[in-house]
PDB file of N, CA and C in Angstrom:
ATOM      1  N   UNK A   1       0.859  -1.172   0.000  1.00  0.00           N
ATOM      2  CA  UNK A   1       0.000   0.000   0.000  1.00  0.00           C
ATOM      3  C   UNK A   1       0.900   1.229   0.000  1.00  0.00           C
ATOM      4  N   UNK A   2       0.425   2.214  -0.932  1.00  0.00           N
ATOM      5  CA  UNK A   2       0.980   3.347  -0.692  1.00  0.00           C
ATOM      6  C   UNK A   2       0.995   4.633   0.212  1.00  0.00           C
ATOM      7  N   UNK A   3       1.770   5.473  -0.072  1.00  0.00           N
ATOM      8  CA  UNK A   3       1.483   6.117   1.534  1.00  0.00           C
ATOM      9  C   UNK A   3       0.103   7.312   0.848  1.00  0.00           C
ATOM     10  N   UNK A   4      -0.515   7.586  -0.275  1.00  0.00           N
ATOM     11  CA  UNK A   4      -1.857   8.321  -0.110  1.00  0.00           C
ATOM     12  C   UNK A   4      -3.072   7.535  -0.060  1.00  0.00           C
ATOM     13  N   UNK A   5      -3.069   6.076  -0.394  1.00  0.00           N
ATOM     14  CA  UNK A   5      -4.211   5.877  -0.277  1.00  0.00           C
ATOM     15  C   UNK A   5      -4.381   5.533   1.439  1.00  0.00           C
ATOM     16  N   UNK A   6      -3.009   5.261   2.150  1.00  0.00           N
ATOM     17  CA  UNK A   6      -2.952   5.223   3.427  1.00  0.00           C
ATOM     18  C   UNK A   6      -3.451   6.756   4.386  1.00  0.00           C
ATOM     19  N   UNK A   7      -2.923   7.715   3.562  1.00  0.00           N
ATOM     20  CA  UNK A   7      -3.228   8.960   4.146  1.00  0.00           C
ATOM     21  C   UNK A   7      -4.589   9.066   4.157  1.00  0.00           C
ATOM     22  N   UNK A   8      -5.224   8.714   2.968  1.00  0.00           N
ATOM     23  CA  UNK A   8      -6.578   8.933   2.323  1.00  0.00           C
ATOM     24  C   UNK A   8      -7.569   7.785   3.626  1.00  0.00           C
ATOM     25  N   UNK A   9      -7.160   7.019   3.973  1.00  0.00           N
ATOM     26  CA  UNK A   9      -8.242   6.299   4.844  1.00  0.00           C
ATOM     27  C   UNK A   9      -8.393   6.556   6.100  1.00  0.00           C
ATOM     28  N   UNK A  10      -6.720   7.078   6.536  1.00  0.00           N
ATOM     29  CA  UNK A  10      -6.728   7.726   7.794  1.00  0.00           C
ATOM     30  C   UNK A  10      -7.604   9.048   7.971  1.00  0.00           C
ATOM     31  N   UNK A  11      -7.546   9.853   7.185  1.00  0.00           N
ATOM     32  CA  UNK A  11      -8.351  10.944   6.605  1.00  0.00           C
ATOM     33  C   UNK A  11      -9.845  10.860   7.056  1.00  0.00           C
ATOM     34  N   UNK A  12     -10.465   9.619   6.122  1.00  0.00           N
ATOM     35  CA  UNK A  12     -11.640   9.365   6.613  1.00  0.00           C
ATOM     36  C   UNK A  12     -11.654   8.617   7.574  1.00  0.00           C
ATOM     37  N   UNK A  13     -11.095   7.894   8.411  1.00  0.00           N
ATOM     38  CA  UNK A  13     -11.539   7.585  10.163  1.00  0.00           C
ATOM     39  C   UNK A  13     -11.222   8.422  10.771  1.00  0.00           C
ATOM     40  N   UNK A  14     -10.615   9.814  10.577  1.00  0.00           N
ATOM     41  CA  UNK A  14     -10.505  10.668  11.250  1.00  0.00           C
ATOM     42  C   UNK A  14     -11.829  11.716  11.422  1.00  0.00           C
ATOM     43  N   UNK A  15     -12.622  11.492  10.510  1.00  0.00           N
ATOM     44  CA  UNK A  15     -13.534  12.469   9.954  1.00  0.00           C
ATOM     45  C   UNK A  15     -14.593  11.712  10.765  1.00  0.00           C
ATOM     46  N   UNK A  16     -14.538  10.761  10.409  1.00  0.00           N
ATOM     47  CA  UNK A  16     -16.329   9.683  11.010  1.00  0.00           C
ATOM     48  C   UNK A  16     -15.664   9.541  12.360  1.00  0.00           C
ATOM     49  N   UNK A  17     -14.749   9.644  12.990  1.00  0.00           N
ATOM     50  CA  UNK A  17     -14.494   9.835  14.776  1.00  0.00           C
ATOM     51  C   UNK A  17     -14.638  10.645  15.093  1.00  0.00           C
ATOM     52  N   UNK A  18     -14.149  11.924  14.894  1.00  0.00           N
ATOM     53  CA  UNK A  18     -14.210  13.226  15.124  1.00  0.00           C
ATOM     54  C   UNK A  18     -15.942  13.715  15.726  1.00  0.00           C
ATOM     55  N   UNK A  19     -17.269  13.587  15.246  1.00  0.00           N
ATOM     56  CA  UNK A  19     -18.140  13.681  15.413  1.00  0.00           C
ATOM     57  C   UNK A  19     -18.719  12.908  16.663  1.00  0.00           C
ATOM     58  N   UNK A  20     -18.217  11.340  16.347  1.00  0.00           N
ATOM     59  CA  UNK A  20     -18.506  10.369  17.366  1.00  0.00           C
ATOM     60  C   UNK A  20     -18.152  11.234  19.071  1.00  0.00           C
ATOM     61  N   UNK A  21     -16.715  11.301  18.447  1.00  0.00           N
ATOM     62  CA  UNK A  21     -16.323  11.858  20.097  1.00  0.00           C
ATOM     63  C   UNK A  21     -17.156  13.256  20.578  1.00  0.00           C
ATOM     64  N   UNK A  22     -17.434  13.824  19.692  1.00  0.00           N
ATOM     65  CA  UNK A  22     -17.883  15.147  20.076  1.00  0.00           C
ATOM     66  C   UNK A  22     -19.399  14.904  20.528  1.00  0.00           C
ATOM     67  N   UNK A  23     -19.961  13.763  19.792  1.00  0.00           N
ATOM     68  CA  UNK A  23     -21.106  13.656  20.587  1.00  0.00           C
ATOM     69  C   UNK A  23     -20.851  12.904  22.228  1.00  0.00           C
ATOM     70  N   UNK A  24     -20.166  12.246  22.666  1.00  0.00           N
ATOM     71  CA  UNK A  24     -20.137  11.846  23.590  1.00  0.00           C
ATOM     72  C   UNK A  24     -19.518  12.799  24.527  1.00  0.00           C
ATOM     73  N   UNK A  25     -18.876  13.334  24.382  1.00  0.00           N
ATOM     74  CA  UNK A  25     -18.371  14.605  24.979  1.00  0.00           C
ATOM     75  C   UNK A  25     -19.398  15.699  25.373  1.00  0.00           C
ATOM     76  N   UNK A  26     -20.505  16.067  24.626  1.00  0.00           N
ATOM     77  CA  UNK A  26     -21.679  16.442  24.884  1.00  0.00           C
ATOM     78  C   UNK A  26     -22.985  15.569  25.781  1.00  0.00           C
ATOM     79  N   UNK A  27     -22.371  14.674  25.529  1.00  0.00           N
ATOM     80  CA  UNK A  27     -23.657  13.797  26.236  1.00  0.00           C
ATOM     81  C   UNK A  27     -23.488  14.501  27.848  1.00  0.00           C
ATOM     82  N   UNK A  28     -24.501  14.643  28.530  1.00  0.00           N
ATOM     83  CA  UNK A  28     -24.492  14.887  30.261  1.00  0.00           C
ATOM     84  C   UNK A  28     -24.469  13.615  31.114  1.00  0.00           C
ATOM     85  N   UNK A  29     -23.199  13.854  31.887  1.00  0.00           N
ATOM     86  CA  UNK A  29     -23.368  12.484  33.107  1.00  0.00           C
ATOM     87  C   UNK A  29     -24.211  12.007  33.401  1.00  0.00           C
ATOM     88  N   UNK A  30     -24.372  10.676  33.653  1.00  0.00           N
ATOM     89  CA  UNK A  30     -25.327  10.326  34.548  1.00  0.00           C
ATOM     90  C   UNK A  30     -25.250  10.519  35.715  1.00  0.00           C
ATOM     91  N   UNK A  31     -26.166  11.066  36.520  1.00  0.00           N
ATOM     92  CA  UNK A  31     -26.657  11.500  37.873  1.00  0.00           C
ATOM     93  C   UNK A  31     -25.900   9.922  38.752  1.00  0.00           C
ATOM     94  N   UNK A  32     -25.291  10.078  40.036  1.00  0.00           N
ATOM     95  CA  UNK A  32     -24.720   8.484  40.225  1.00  0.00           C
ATOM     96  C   UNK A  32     -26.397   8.328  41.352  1.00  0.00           C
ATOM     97  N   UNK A  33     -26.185   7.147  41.688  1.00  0.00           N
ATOM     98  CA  UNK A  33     -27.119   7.304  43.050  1.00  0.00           C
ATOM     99  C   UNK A  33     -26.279   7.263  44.585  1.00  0.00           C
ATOM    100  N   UNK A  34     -27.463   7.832  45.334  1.00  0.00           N
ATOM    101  CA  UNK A  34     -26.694   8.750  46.745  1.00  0.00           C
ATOM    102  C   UNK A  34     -26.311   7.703  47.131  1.00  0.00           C
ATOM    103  N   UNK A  35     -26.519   6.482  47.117  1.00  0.00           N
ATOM    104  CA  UNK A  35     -25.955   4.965  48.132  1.00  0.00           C
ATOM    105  C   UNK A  35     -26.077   4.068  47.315  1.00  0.00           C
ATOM    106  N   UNK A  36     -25.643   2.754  47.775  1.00  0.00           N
ATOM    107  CA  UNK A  36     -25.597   1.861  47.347  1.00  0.00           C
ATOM    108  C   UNK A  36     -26.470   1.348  47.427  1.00  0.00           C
ATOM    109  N   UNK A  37     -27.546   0.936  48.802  1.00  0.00           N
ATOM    110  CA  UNK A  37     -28.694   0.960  48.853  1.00  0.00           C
ATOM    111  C   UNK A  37     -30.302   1.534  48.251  1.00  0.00           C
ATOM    112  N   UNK A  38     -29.740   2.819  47.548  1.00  0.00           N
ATOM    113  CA  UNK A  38     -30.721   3.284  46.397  1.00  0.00           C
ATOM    114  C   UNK A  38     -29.594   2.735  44.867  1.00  0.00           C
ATOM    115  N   UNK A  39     -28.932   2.018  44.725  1.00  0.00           N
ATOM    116  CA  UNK A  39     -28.335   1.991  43.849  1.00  0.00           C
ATOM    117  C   UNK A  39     -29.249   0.532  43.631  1.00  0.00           C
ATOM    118  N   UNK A  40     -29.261  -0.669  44.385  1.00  0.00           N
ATOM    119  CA  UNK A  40     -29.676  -2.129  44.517  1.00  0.00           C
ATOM    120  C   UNK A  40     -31.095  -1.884  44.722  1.00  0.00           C
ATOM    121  N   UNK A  41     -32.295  -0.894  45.076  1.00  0.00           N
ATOM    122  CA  UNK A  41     -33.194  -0.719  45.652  1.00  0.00           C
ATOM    123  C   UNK A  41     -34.159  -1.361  44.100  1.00  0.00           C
ATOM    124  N   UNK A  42     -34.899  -2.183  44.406  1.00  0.00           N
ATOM    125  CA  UNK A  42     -35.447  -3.178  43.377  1.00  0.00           C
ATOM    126  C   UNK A  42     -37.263  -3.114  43.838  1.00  0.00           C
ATOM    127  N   UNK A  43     -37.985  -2.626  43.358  1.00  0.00           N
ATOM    128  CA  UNK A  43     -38.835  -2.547  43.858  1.00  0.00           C
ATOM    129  C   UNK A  43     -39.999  -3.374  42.917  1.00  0.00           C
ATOM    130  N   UNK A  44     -40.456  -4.833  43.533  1.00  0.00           N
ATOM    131  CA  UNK A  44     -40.987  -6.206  42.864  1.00  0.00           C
ATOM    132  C   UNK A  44     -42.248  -6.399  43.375  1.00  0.00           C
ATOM    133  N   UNK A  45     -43.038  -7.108  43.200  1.00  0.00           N
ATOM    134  CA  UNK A  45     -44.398  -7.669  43.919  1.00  0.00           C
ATOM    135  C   UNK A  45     -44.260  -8.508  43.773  1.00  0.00           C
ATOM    136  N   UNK A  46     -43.523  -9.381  45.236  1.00  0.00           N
ATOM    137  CA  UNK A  46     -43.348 -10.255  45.038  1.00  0.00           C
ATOM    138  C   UNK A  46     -44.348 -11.593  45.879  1.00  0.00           C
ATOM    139  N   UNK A  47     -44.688 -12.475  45.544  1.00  0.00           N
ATOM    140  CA  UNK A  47     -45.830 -13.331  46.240  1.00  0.00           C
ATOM    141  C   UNK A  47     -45.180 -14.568  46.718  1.00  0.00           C
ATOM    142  N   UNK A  48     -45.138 -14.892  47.639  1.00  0.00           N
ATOM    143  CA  UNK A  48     -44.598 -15.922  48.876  1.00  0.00           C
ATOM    144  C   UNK A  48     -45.637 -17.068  49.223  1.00  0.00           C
ATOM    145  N   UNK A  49     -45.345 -18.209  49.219  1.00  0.00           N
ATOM    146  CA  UNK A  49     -45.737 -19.107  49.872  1.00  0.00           C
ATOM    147  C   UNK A  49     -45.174 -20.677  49.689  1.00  0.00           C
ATOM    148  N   UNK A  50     -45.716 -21.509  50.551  1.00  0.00           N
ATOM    149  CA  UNK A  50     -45.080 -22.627  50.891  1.00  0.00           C
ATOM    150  C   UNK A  50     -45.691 -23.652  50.966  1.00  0.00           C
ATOM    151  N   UNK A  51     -45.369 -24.513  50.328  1.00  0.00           N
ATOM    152  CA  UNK A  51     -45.788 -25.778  49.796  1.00  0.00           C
ATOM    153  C   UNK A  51     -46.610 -26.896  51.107  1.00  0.00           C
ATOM    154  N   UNK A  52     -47.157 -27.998  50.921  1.00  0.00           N
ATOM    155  CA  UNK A  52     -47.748 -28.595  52.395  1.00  0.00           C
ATOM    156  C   UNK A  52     -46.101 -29.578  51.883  1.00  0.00           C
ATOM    157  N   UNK A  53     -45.723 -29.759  50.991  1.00  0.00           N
ATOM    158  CA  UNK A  53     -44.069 -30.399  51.450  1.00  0.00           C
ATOM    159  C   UNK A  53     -43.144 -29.803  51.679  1.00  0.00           C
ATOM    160  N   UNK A  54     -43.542 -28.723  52.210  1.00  0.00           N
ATOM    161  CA  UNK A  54     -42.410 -27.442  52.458  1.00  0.00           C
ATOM    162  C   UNK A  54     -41.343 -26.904  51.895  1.00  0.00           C
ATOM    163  N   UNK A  55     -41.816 -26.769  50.457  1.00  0.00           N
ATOM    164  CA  UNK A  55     -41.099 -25.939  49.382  1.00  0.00           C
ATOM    165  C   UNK A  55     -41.704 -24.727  49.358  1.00  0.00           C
ATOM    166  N   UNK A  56     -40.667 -23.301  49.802  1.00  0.00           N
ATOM    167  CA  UNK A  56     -40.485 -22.058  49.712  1.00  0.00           C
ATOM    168  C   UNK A  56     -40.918 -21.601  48.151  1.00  0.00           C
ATOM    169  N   UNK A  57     -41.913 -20.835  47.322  1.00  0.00           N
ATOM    170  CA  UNK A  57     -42.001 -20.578  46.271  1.00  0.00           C
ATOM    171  C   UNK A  57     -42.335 -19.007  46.730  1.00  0.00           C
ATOM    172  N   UNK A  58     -41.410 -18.345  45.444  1.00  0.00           N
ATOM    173  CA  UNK A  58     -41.519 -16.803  45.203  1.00  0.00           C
ATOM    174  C   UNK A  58     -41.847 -16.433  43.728  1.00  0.00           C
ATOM    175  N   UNK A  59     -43.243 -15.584  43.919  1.00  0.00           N
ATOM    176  CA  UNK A  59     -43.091 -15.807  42.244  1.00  0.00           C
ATOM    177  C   UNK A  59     -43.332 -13.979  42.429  1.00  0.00           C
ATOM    178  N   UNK A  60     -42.796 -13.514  40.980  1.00  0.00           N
ATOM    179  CA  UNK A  60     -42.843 -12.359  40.595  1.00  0.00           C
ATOM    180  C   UNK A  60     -43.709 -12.509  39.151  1.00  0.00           C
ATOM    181  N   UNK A  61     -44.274 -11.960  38.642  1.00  0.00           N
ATOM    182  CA  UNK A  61     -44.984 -11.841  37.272  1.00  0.00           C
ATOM    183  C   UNK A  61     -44.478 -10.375  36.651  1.00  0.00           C
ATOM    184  N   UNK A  62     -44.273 -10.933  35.055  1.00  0.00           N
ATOM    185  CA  UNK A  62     -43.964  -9.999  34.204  1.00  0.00           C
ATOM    186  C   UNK A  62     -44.443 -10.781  32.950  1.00  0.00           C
ATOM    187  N   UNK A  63     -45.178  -9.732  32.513  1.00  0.00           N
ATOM    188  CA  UNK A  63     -46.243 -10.355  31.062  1.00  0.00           C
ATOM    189  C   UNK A  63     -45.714  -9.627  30.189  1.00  0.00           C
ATOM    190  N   UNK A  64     -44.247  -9.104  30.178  1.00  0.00           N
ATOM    191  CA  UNK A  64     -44.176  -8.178  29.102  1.00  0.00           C
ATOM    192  C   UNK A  64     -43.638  -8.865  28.181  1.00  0.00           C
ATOM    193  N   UNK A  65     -43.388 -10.448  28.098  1.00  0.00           N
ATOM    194  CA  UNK A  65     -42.953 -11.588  27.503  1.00  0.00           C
ATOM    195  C   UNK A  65     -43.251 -12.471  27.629  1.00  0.00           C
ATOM    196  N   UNK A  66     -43.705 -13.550  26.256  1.00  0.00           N
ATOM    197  CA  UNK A  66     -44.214 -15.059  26.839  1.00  0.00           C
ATOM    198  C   UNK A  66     -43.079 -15.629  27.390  1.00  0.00           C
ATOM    199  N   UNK A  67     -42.737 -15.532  28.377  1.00  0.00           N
ATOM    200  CA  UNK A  67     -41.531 -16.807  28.722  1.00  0.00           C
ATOM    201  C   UNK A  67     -41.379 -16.324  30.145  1.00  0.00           C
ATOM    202  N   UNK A  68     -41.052 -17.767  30.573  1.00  0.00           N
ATOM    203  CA  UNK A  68     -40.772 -17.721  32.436  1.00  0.00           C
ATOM    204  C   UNK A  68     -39.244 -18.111  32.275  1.00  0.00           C
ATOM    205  N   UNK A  69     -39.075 -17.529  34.115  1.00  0.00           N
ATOM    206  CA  UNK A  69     -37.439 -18.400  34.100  1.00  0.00           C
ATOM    207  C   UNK A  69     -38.364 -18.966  35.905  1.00  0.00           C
ATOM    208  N   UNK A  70     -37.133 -19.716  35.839  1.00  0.00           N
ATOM    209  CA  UNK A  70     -37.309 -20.759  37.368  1.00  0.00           C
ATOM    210  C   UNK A  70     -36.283 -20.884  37.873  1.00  0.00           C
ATOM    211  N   UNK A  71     -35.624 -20.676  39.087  1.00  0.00           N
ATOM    212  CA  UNK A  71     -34.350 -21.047  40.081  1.00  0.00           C
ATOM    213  C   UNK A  71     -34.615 -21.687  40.980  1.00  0.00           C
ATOM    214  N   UNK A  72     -34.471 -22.662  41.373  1.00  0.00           N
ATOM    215  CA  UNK A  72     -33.718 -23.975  42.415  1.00  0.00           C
ATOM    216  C   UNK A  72     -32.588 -23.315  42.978  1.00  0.00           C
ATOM    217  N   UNK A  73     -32.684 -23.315  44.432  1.00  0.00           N
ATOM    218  CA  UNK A  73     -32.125 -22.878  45.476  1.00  0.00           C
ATOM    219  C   UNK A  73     -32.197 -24.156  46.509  1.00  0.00           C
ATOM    220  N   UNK A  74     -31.163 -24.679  47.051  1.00  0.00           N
ATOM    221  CA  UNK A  74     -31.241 -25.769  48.067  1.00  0.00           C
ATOM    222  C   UNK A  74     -30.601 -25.280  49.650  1.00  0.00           C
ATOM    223  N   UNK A  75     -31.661 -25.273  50.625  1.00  0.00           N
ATOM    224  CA  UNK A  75     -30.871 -24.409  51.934  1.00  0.00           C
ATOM    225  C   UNK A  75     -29.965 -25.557  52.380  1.00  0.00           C
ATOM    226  N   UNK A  76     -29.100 -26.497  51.626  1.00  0.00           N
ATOM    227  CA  UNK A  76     -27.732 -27.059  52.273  1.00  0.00           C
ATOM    228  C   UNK A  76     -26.721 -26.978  51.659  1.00  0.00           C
ATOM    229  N   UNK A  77     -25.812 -27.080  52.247  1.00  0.00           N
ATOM    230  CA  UNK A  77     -24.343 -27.144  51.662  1.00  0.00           C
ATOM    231  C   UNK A  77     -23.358 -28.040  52.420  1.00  0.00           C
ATOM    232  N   UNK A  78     -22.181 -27.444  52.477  1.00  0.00           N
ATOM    233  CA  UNK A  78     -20.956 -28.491  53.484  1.00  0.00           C
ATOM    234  C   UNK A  78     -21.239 -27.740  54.762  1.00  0.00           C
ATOM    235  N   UNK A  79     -21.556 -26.324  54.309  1.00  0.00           N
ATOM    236  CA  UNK A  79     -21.416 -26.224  56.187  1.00  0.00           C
ATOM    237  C   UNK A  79     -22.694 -26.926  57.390  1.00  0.00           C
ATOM    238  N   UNK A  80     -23.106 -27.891  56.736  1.00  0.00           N
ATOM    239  CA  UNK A  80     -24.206 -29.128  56.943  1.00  0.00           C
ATOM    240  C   UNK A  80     -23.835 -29.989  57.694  1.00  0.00           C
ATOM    241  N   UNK A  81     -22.379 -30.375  57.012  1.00  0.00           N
ATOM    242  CA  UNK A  81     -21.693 -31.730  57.443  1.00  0.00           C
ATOM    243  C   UNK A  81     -21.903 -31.877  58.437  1.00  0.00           C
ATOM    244  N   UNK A  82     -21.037 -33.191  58.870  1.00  0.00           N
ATOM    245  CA  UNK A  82     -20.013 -33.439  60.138  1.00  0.00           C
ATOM    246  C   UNK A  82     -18.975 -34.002  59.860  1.00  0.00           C
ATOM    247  N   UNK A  83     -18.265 -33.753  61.091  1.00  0.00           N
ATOM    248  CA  UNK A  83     -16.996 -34.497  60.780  1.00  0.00           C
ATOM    249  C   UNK A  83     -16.874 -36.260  60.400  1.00  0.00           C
ATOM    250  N   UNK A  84     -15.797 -36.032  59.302  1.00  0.00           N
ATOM    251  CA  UNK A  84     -16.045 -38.158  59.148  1.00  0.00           C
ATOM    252  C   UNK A  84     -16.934 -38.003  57.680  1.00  0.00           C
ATOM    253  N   UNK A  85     -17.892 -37.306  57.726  1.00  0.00           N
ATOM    254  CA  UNK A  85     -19.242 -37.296  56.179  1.00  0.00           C
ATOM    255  C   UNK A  85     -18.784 -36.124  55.624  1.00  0.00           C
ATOM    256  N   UNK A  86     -17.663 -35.751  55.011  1.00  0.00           N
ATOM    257  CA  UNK A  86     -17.670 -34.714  54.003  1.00  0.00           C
ATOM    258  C   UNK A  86     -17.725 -34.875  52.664  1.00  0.00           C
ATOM    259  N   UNK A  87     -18.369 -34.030  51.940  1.00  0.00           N
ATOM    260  CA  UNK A  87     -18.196 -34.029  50.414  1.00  0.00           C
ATOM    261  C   UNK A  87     -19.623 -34.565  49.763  1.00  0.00           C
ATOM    262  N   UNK A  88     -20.359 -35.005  51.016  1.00  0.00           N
ATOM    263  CA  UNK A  88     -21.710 -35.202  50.100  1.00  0.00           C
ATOM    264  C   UNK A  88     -22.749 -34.111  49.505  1.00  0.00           C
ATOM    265  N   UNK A  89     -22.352 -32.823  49.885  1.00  0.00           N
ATOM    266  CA  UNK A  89     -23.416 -31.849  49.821  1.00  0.00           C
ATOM    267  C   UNK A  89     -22.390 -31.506  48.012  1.00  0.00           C
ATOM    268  N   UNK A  90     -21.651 -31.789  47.933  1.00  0.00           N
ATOM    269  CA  UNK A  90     -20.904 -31.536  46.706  1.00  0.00           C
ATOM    270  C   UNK A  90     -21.182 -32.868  45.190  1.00  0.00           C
ATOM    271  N   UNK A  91     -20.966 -33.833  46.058  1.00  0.00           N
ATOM    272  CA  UNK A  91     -21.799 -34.900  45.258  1.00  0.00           C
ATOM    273  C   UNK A  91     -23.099 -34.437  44.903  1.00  0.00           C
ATOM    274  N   UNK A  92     -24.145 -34.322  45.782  1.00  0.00           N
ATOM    275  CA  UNK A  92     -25.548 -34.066  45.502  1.00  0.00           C
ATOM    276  C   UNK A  92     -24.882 -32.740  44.615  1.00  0.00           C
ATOM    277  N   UNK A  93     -24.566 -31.731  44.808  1.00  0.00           N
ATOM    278  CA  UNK A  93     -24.729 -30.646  43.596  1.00  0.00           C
ATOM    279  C   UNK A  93     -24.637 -31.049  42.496  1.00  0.00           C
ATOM    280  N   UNK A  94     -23.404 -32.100  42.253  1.00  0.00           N
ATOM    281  CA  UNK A  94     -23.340 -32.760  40.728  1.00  0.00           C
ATOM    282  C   UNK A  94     -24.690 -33.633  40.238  1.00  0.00           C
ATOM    283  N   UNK A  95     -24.991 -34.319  41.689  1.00  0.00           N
ATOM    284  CA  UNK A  95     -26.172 -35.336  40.891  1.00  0.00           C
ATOM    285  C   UNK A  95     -27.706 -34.683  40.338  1.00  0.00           C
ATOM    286  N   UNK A  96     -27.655 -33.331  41.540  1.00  0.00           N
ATOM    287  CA  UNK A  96     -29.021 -32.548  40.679  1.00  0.00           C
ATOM    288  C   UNK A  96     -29.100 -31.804  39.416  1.00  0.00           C
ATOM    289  N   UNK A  97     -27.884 -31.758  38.995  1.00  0.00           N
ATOM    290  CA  UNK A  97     -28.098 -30.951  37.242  1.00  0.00           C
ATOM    291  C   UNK A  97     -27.403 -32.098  36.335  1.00  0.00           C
TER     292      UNK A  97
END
């Protein structure tokens, strides 16, 4: 390549950036929020209840899409154990997915 058609392209990405930046440079900050707590502040309707086999269900509704999601949450882990029985709460994680 020669050095004008090299000049010539630099030329034009200089031209189509030039604008880019100037608009962002104009853009106004975003306002931050006063805490972290209004930063996470999530405000849901959310509906609670519990199974007669005592499964915890939380459901939130949003119709602004046909489609659900679902999470499985299990209240055990290793800090379950005892001493002598470790590693089963790690087994079971593998065997449920």
């Amino acid at each position: 390549m020669t050095v004008r058609p090299l000049i010539k392209r630099l030329a034009v990405v200089g031209a189509l950036a030039l604008p880019i930046a100037g608009a962002v440079a104009l853009t106004p900050p975003v306002e931050a929020a006063k805490s972290k707590q209004d930063a996470l502040k999530i405000d849901l309707d959310v509906k609670d209840f519990t199974l007669d086999n005592g499964l915890r269900v939380y459901v939130v509704e949003d119709h602004s899409t046909p489609a659900f999601t679902i999470n499985i949450t299990y209240d055990v882990g290793s800090r379950d154990e005892v001493a002598g029985r470790t590693g089963f709460a790690h087994f079971f994680e593998h065997m449920m997915f």
